[in-house]
């Protein structure tokens, strides 16, 4: 059962996103969380990086949408959250 939802809106952060996601993987409560990665229309490799994590980990989910800003991306994630 998911207790905590971590929503990560992202846009063109290919140089930083893996460090963020690996940090989440190192948490002791990793089995109780879901990680919602919301790509807000990135034009770099961010979209491919989050797809890899979504394929490798059952509780990581990648979503892609048009660029509408961080707030809209975060609200998108809130609608998908189960925690």
mmCIF file of N, CA, C and O in Angstrom:
data_model
loop_
_atom_site.group_PDB
_atom_site.id
_atom_site.type_symbol
_atom_site.label_atom_id
_atom_site.label_comp_id
_atom_site.label_asym_id
_atom_site.label_seq_id
_atom_site.Cartn_x
_atom_site.Cartn_y
_atom_site.Cartn_z
ATOM 1 N N UNK A 1 0.834 -1.190 0.000
ATOM 2 C CA UNK A 1 0.000 0.000 0.000
ATOM 3 C C UNK A 1 0.874 1.248 0.000
ATOM 4 O O UNK A 1 1.830 1.364 0.747
ATOM 5 N N UNK A 2 0.566 2.172 -0.879
ATOM 6 C CA UNK A 2 1.322 3.410 -0.993
ATOM 7 C C UNK A 2 0.938 4.342 0.152
ATOM 8 O O UNK A 2 -0.236 4.629 0.368
ATOM 9 N N UNK A 3 1.927 4.795 0.898
ATOM 10 C CA UNK A 3 1.674 5.724 1.987
ATOM 11 C C UNK A 3 2.025 7.153 1.599
ATOM 12 O O UNK A 3 1.399 8.097 2.046
ATOM 13 N N UNK A 4 3.056 7.290 0.770
ATOM 14 C CA UNK A 4 3.558 8.618 0.404
ATOM 15 C C UNK A 4 3.725 8.707 -1.105
ATOM 16 O O UNK A 4 4.272 7.797 -1.731
ATOM 17 N N UNK A 5 3.261 9.809 -1.680
ATOM 18 C CA UNK A 5 3.481 10.090 -3.096
ATOM 19 C C UNK A 5 4.493 11.219 -3.206
ATOM 20 O O UNK A 5 4.322 12.269 -2.590
ATOM 21 N N UNK A 6 5.535 10.985 -3.973
ATOM 22 C CA UNK A 6 6.538 12.014 -4.241
ATOM 23 C C UNK A 6 6.308 12.474 -5.674
ATOM 24 O O UNK A 6 6.423 11.681 -6.608
ATOM 25 N N UNK A 7 5.964 13.737 -5.832
ATOM 26 C CA UNK A 7 5.685 14.296 -7.159
ATOM 27 C C UNK A 7 6.871 15.146 -7.586
ATOM 28 O O UNK A 7 7.252 16.085 -6.884
ATOM 29 N N UNK A 8 7.444 14.811 -8.737
ATOM 30 C CA UNK A 8 8.602 15.539 -9.243
ATOM 31 C C UNK A 8 8.254 16.132 -10.608
ATOM 32 O O UNK A 8 8.315 15.442 -11.623
ATOM 33 N N UNK A 9 7.881 17.420 -10.643
ATOM 34 C CA UNK A 9 7.715 18.073 -11.943
ATOM 35 C C UNK A 9 9.113 18.374 -12.485
ATOM 36 O O UNK A 9 10.000 18.791 -11.734
ATOM 37 N N UNK A 10 9.330 18.120 -13.768
ATOM 38 C CA UNK A 10 10.669 18.371 -14.295
ATOM 39 C C UNK A 10 10.619 18.930 -15.707
ATOM 40 O O UNK A 10 9.701 18.645 -16.471
ATOM 41 N N UNK A 11 11.615 19.744 -15.993
ATOM 42 C CA UNK A 11 11.761 20.343 -17.318
ATOM 43 C C UNK A 11 13.243 20.564 -17.581
ATOM 44 O O UNK A 11 13.899 21.345 -16.878
ATOM 45 N N UNK A 12 13.785 19.852 -18.550
ATOM 46 C CA UNK A 12 15.182 19.992 -18.973
ATOM 47 C C UNK A 12 16.166 19.914 -17.800
ATOM 48 O O UNK A 12 16.955 20.825 -17.567
ATOM 49 N N UNK A 13 16.127 18.794 -17.085
ATOM 50 C CA UNK A 13 17.011 18.614 -15.931
ATOM 51 C C UNK A 13 17.860 17.346 -16.063
ATOM 52 O O UNK A 13 18.184 16.698 -15.072
ATOM 53 N N UNK A 14 18.248 17.010 -17.276
ATOM 54 C CA UNK A 14 18.982 15.765 -17.498
ATOM 55 C C UNK A 14 20.259 15.670 -16.667
ATOM 56 O O UNK A 14 20.691 14.578 -16.321
ATOM 57 N N UNK A 15 20.873 16.791 -16.311
ATOM 58 C CA UNK A 15 22.114 16.766 -15.538
ATOM 59 C C UNK A 15 21.883 16.519 -14.056
ATOM 60 O O UNK A 15 22.849 16.284 -13.323
ATOM 61 N N UNK A 16 20.653 16.590 -13.579
ATOM 62 C CA UNK A 16 20.370 16.503 -12.149
ATOM 63 C C UNK A 16 19.373 15.415 -11.764
ATOM 64 O O UNK A 16 19.350 14.995 -10.610
ATOM 65 N N UNK A 17 18.542 14.970 -12.672
ATOM 66 C CA UNK A 17 17.415 14.114 -12.304
ATOM 67 C C UNK A 17 17.849 12.747 -11.770
ATOM 68 O O UNK A 17 17.234 12.218 -10.835
ATOM 69 N N UNK A 18 18.914 12.183 -12.290
ATOM 70 C CA UNK A 18 19.345 10.873 -11.800
ATOM 71 C C UNK A 18 19.791 10.937 -10.345
ATOM 72 O O UNK A 18 19.493 10.031 -9.562
ATOM 73 N N UNK A 19 20.477 11.990 -9.964
ATOM 74 C CA UNK A 19 20.892 12.155 -8.567
ATOM 75 C C UNK A 19 19.660 12.231 -7.654
ATOM 76 O O UNK A 19 19.624 11.624 -6.580
ATOM 77 N N UNK A 20 18.648 12.947 -8.097
ATOM 78 C CA UNK A 20 17.411 13.072 -7.326
ATOM 79 C C UNK A 20 16.721 11.719 -7.187
ATOM 80 O O UNK A 20 16.315 11.320 -6.090
ATOM 81 N N UNK A 21 16.586 11.012 -8.279
ATOM 82 C CA UNK A 21 15.890 9.722 -8.264
ATOM 83 C C UNK A 21 16.669 8.674 -7.472
ATOM 84 O O UNK A 21 16.079 7.878 -6.725
ATOM 85 N N UNK A 22 17.989 8.682 -7.583
ATOM 86 C CA UNK A 22 18.811 7.745 -6.814
ATOM 87 C C UNK A 22 18.714 8.043 -5.322
ATOM 88 O O UNK A 22 18.741 7.121 -4.498
ATOM 89 N N UNK A 23 18.593 9.303 -4.976
ATOM 90 C CA UNK A 23 18.413 9.673 -3.577
ATOM 91 C C UNK A 23 17.121 9.074 -3.029
ATOM 92 O O UNK A 23 17.082 8.568 -1.899
ATOM 93 N N UNK A 24 16.065 9.108 -3.817
ATOM 94 C CA UNK A 24 14.800 8.498 -3.394
ATOM 95 C C UNK A 24 14.941 6.981 -3.237
ATOM 96 O O UNK A 24 14.400 6.394 -2.303
ATOM 97 N N UNK A 25 15.677 6.352 -4.129
ATOM 98 C CA UNK A 25 15.880 4.907 -4.046
ATOM 99 C C UNK A 25 16.622 4.510 -2.780
ATOM 100 O O UNK A 25 16.455 3.395 -2.282
ATOM 101 N N UNK A 26 17.421 5.398 -2.237
ATOM 102 C CA UNK A 26 18.206 5.109 -1.038
ATOM 103 C C UNK A 26 17.441 5.334 0.261
ATOM 104 O O UNK A 26 17.989 5.100 1.337
ATOM 105 N N UNK A 27 16.207 5.747 0.181
ATOM 106 C CA UNK A 27 15.410 5.981 1.387
ATOM 107 C C UNK A 27 14.970 4.647 1.988
ATOM 108 O O UNK A 27 14.705 3.685 1.275
ATOM 109 N N UNK A 28 14.870 4.608 3.305
ATOM 110 C CA UNK A 28 14.494 3.368 3.983
ATOM 111 C C UNK A 28 13.026 3.015 3.772
ATOM 112 O O UNK A 28 12.640 1.869 3.957
ATOM 113 N N UNK A 29 12.217 3.980 3.371
ATOM 114 C CA UNK A 29 10.787 3.730 3.174
ATOM 115 C C UNK A 29 10.435 3.542 1.698
ATOM 116 O O UNK A 29 9.284 3.690 1.315
ATOM 117 N N UNK A 30 11.399 3.182 0.889
ATOM 118 C CA UNK A 30 11.203 3.130 -0.557
ATOM 119 C C UNK A 30 10.021 2.229 -0.946
ATOM 120 O O UNK A 30 9.320 2.503 -1.919
ATOM 121 N N UNK A 31 9.745 1.205 -0.174
ATOM 122 C CA UNK A 31 8.635 0.302 -0.524
ATOM 123 C C UNK A 31 7.266 0.916 -0.250
ATOM 124 O O UNK A 31 6.261 0.418 -0.734
ATOM 125 N N UNK A 32 7.224 1.989 0.534
ATOM 126 C CA UNK A 32 5.957 2.631 0.895
ATOM 127 C C UNK A 32 5.655 3.886 0.090
ATOM 128 O O UNK A 32 4.685 4.576 0.366
ATOM 129 N N UNK A 33 6.505 4.197 -0.885
ATOM 130 C CA UNK A 33 6.295 5.430 -1.653
ATOM 131 C C UNK A 33 6.074 5.133 -3.132
ATOM 132 O O UNK A 33 6.460 4.076 -3.629
ATOM 133 N N UNK A 34 5.430 6.074 -3.779
ATOM 134 C CA UNK A 34 5.361 6.069 -5.243
ATOM 135 C C UNK A 34 6.025 7.365 -5.701
ATOM 136 O O UNK A 34 5.898 8.400 -5.058
ATOM 137 N N UNK A 35 6.747 7.274 -6.785
ATOM 138 C CA UNK A 35 7.437 8.441 -7.332
ATOM 139 C C UNK A 35 6.798 8.767 -8.677
ATOM 140 O O UNK A 35 6.846 7.968 -9.615
ATOM 141 N N UNK A 36 6.164 9.929 -8.740
ATOM 142 C CA UNK A 36 5.508 10.381 -9.958
ATOM 143 C C UNK A 36 6.389 11.440 -10.613
ATOM 144 O O UNK A 36 6.552 12.539 -10.092
ATOM 145 N N UNK A 37 6.965 11.092 -11.740
ATOM 146 C CA UNK A 37 7.861 11.991 -12.467
ATOM 147 C C UNK A 37 7.068 12.608 -13.613
ATOM 148 O O UNK A 37 6.661 11.900 -14.531
ATOM 149 N N UNK A 38 6.849 13.906 -13.550
ATOM 150 C CA UNK A 38 6.015 14.598 -14.529
ATOM 151 C C UNK A 38 6.906 15.437 -15.441
ATOM 152 O O UNK A 38 7.397 16.500 -15.052
ATOM 153 N N UNK A 39 7.127 14.956 -16.649
ATOM 154 C CA UNK A 39 7.932 15.688 -17.634
ATOM 155 C C UNK A 39 7.045 16.763 -18.270
ATOM 156 O O UNK A 39 6.064 16.452 -18.929
ATOM 157 N N UNK A 40 7.424 18.002 -18.064
ATOM 158 C CA UNK A 40 6.639 19.143 -18.547
ATOM 159 C C UNK A 40 7.152 19.623 -19.910
ATOM 160 O O UNK A 40 7.477 20.784 -20.093
ATOM 161 N N UNK A 41 7.265 18.690 -20.850
ATOM 162 C CA UNK A 41 7.664 19.044 -22.210
ATOM 163 C C UNK A 41 9.153 19.268 -22.398
ATOM 164 O O UNK A 41 9.564 20.111 -23.203
ATOM 165 N N UNK A 42 9.987 18.522 -21.696
ATOM 166 C CA UNK A 42 11.442 18.681 -21.816
ATOM 167 C C UNK A 42 11.910 18.480 -23.246
ATOM 168 O O UNK A 42 11.357 17.670 -23.992
ATOM 169 N N UNK A 43 12.959 19.217 -23.601
ATOM 170 C CA UNK A 43 13.554 19.082 -24.930
ATOM 171 C C UNK A 43 14.932 18.430 -24.858
ATOM 172 O O UNK A 43 15.588 18.277 -25.883
ATOM 173 N N UNK A 44 15.366 18.047 -23.652
ATOM 174 C CA UNK A 44 16.640 17.351 -23.497
ATOM 175 C C UNK A 44 16.359 15.861 -23.265
ATOM 176 O O UNK A 44 15.299 15.368 -23.615
ATOM 177 N N UNK A 45 17.288 15.151 -22.664
ATOM 178 C CA UNK A 45 17.126 13.708 -22.456
ATOM 179 C C UNK A 45 16.389 13.350 -21.171
ATOM 180 O O UNK A 45 16.313 12.169 -20.827
ATOM 181 N N UNK A 46 15.852 14.311 -20.468
ATOM 182 C CA UNK A 46 15.129 14.038 -19.216
ATOM 183 C C UNK A 46 14.037 13.003 -19.413
ATOM 184 O O UNK A 46 13.867 12.095 -18.595
ATOM 185 N N UNK A 47 13.306 13.114 -20.485
ATOM 186 C CA UNK A 47 12.185 12.201 -20.743
ATOM 187 C C UNK A 47 12.649 10.753 -20.846
ATOM 188 O O UNK A 47 11.975 9.840 -20.389
ATOM 189 N N UNK A 48 13.816 10.523 -21.412
ATOM 190 C CA UNK A 48 14.318 9.161 -21.578
ATOM 191 C C UNK A 48 14.860 8.614 -20.259
ATOM 192 O O UNK A 48 14.733 7.420 -19.978
ATOM 193 N N UNK A 49 15.441 9.481 -19.460
ATOM 194 C CA UNK A 49 15.961 9.073 -18.156
ATOM 195 C C UNK A 49 14.823 8.613 -17.256
ATOM 196 O O UNK A 49 14.901 7.549 -16.629
ATOM 197 N N UNK A 50 13.733 9.384 -17.200
ATOM 198 C CA UNK A 50 12.637 8.984 -16.316
ATOM 199 C C UNK A 50 11.923 7.739 -16.846
ATOM 200 O O UNK A 50 11.421 6.940 -16.056
ATOM 201 N N UNK A 51 11.905 7.556 -18.141
ATOM 202 C CA UNK A 51 11.321 6.327 -18.705
ATOM 203 C C UNK A 51 12.102 5.101 -18.252
ATOM 204 O O UNK A 51 11.516 4.061 -17.940
ATOM 205 N N UNK A 52 13.426 5.229 -18.203
ATOM 206 C CA UNK A 52 14.266 4.116 -17.750
ATOM 207 C C UNK A 52 13.953 3.768 -16.295
ATOM 208 O O UNK A 52 13.813 2.595 -15.947
ATOM 209 N N UNK A 53 13.835 4.773 -15.440
ATOM 210 C CA UNK A 53 13.503 4.514 -14.040
ATOM 211 C C UNK A 53 12.119 3.881 -13.914
ATOM 212 O O UNK A 53 11.915 2.984 -13.096
ATOM 213 N N UNK A 54 11.178 4.335 -14.713
ATOM 214 C CA UNK A 54 9.826 3.778 -14.673
ATOM 215 C C UNK A 54 9.837 2.305 -15.103
ATOM 216 O O UNK A 54 9.076 1.494 -14.579
ATOM 217 N N UNK A 55 10.695 1.952 -16.027
ATOM 218 C CA UNK A 55 10.807 0.557 -16.463
ATOM 219 C C UNK A 55 11.524 -0.308 -15.429
ATOM 220 O O UNK A 55 11.185 -1.472 -15.240
ATOM 221 N N UNK A 56 12.502 0.266 -14.749
ATOM 222 C CA UNK A 56 13.328 -0.491 -13.802
ATOM 223 C C UNK A 56 12.699 -0.656 -12.417
ATOM 224 O O UNK A 56 13.038 -1.600 -11.704
ATOM 225 N N UNK A 57 11.820 0.251 -12.021
ATOM 226 C CA UNK A 57 11.260 0.231 -10.663
ATOM 227 C C UNK A 57 9.737 0.307 -10.721
ATOM 228 O O UNK A 57 9.179 1.217 -11.330
ATOM 229 N N UNK A 58 9.091 -0.625 -10.048
ATOM 230 C CA UNK A 58 7.631 -0.731 -10.089
ATOM 231 C C UNK A 58 6.898 0.451 -9.473
ATOM 232 O O UNK A 58 5.744 0.694 -9.798
ATOM 233 N N UNK A 59 7.534 1.177 -8.580
ATOM 234 C CA UNK A 59 6.858 2.291 -7.912
ATOM 235 C C UNK A 59 7.282 3.657 -8.461
ATOM 236 O O UNK A 59 6.998 4.681 -7.856
ATOM 237 N N UNK A 60 7.945 3.675 -9.599
ATOM 238 C CA UNK A 60 8.314 4.915 -10.289
ATOM 239 C C UNK A 60 7.448 5.013 -11.549
ATOM 240 O O UNK A 60 7.374 4.054 -12.328
ATOM 241 N N UNK A 61 6.810 6.158 -11.740
ATOM 242 C CA UNK A 61 5.906 6.351 -12.870
ATOM 243 C C UNK A 61 6.292 7.599 -13.649
ATOM 244 O O UNK A 61 6.464 8.666 -13.065
ATOM 245 N N UNK A 62 6.416 7.469 -14.955
ATOM 246 C CA UNK A 62 6.771 8.591 -15.821
ATOM 247 C C UNK A 62 5.543 9.067 -16.580
ATOM 248 O O UNK A 62 4.787 8.256 -17.136
ATOM 249 N N UNK A 63 5.344 10.366 -16.576
ATOM 250 C CA UNK A 63 4.263 10.991 -17.332
ATOM 251 C C UNK A 63 4.861 12.102 -18.179
ATOM 252 O O UNK A 63 5.808 12.768 -17.761
ATOM 253 N N UNK A 64 4.314 12.300 -19.367
ATOM 254 C CA UNK A 64 4.794 13.338 -20.279
ATOM 255 C C UNK A 64 3.616 14.216 -20.686
ATOM 256 O O UNK A 64 2.535 13.709 -20.977
ATOM 257 N N UNK A 65 3.849 15.508 -20.699
ATOM 258 C CA UNK A 65 2.797 16.439 -21.084
ATOM 259 C C UNK A 65 3.419 17.653 -21.760
ATOM 260 O O UNK A 65 4.626 17.809 -21.759
ATOM 261 N N UNK A 66 2.563 18.481 -22.347
ATOM 262 C CA UNK A 66 3.022 19.741 -22.936
ATOM 263 C C UNK A 66 3.565 20.652 -21.855
ATOM 264 O O UNK A 66 3.117 20.605 -20.722
ATOM 265 N N UNK A 67 4.480 21.523 -22.243
ATOM 266 C CA UNK A 67 5.016 22.498 -21.300
ATOM 267 C C UNK A 67 3.944 23.518 -20.942
ATOM 268 O O UNK A 67 3.443 24.234 -21.792
ATOM 269 N N UNK A 68 3.562 23.518 -19.655
ATOM 270 C CA UNK A 68 2.582 24.477 -19.162
ATOM 271 C C UNK A 68 3.023 25.099 -17.843
ATOM 272 O O UNK A 68 2.275 25.847 -17.237
ATOM 273 N N UNK A 69 4.202 24.747 -17.394
ATOM 274 C CA UNK A 69 4.713 25.326 -16.159
ATOM 275 C C UNK A 69 4.704 24.345 -14.997
ATOM 276 O O UNK A 69 3.975 23.359 -14.995
ATOM 277 N N UNK A 70 5.521 24.662 -14.006
ATOM 278 C CA UNK A 70 5.716 23.785 -12.865
ATOM 279 C C UNK A 70 4.436 23.545 -12.069
ATOM 280 O O UNK A 70 4.152 22.438 -11.645
ATOM 281 N N UNK A 71 3.659 24.582 -11.857
ATOM 282 C CA UNK A 71 2.421 24.439 -11.093
ATOM 283 C C UNK A 71 1.434 23.495 -11.745
ATOM 284 O O UNK A 71 0.817 22.655 -11.080
ATOM 285 N N UNK A 72 1.277 23.611 -13.036
ATOM 286 C CA UNK A 72 0.353 22.738 -13.774
ATOM 287 C C UNK A 72 0.864 21.298 -13.726
ATOM 288 O O UNK A 72 0.089 20.359 -13.528
ATOM 289 N N UNK A 73 2.174 21.123 -13.875
ATOM 290 C CA UNK A 73 2.755 19.780 -13.815
ATOM 291 C C UNK A 73 2.558 19.175 -12.431
ATOM 292 O O UNK A 73 2.227 17.997 -12.298
ATOM 293 N N UNK A 74 2.742 19.959 -11.386
ATOM 294 C CA UNK A 74 2.550 19.465 -10.022
ATOM 295 C C UNK A 74 1.084 19.075 -9.786
ATOM 296 O O UNK A 74 0.790 18.027 -9.213
ATOM 297 N N UNK A 75 0.157 19.897 -10.257
ATOM 298 C CA UNK A 75 -1.266 19.584 -10.114
ATOM 299 C C UNK A 75 -1.641 18.323 -10.884
ATOM 300 O O UNK A 75 -2.477 17.538 -10.448
ATOM 301 N N UNK A 76 -1.027 18.133 -12.038
ATOM 302 C CA UNK A 76 -1.214 16.894 -12.816
ATOM 303 C C UNK A 76 -0.820 15.703 -11.952
ATOM 304 O O UNK A 76 -1.532 14.697 -11.887
ATOM 305 N N UNK A 77 0.336 15.813 -11.288
ATOM 306 C CA UNK A 77 0.805 14.754 -10.413
ATOM 307 C C UNK A 77 -0.120 14.505 -9.240
ATOM 308 O O UNK A 77 -0.344 13.360 -8.848
ATOM 309 N N UNK A 78 -0.669 15.567 -8.683
ATOM 310 C CA UNK A 78 -1.602 15.415 -7.563
ATOM 311 C C UNK A 78 -2.819 14.592 -7.956
ATOM 312 O O UNK A 78 -3.337 13.803 -7.158
ATOM 313 N N UNK A 79 -3.288 14.778 -9.171
ATOM 314 C CA UNK A 79 -4.442 14.011 -9.649
ATOM 315 C C UNK A 79 -4.124 12.533 -9.812
ATOM 316 O O UNK A 79 -5.011 11.680 -9.708
ATOM 317 N N UNK A 80 -2.868 12.196 -10.063
ATOM 318 C CA UNK A 80 -2.453 10.808 -10.260
ATOM 319 C C UNK A 80 -2.037 10.123 -8.952
ATOM 320 O O UNK A 80 -1.956 8.912 -8.893
ATOM 321 N N UNK A 81 -1.772 10.914 -7.920
ATOM 322 C CA UNK A 81 -1.222 10.388 -6.656
ATOM 323 C C UNK A 81 -2.204 9.469 -5.940
ATOM 324 O O UNK A 81 -3.404 9.713 -5.920
ATOM 325 N N UNK A 82 -1.662 8.428 -5.337
ATOM 326 C CA UNK A 82 -2.452 7.474 -4.558
ATOM 327 C C UNK A 82 -2.083 7.503 -3.080
ATOM 328 O O UNK A 82 -2.730 6.848 -2.284
ATOM 329 N N UNK A 83 -1.007 8.177 -2.727
ATOM 330 C CA UNK A 83 -0.523 8.202 -1.333
ATOM 331 C C UNK A 83 -1.094 9.325 -0.542
ATOM 332 O O UNK A 83 -1.866 10.136 -1.002
#
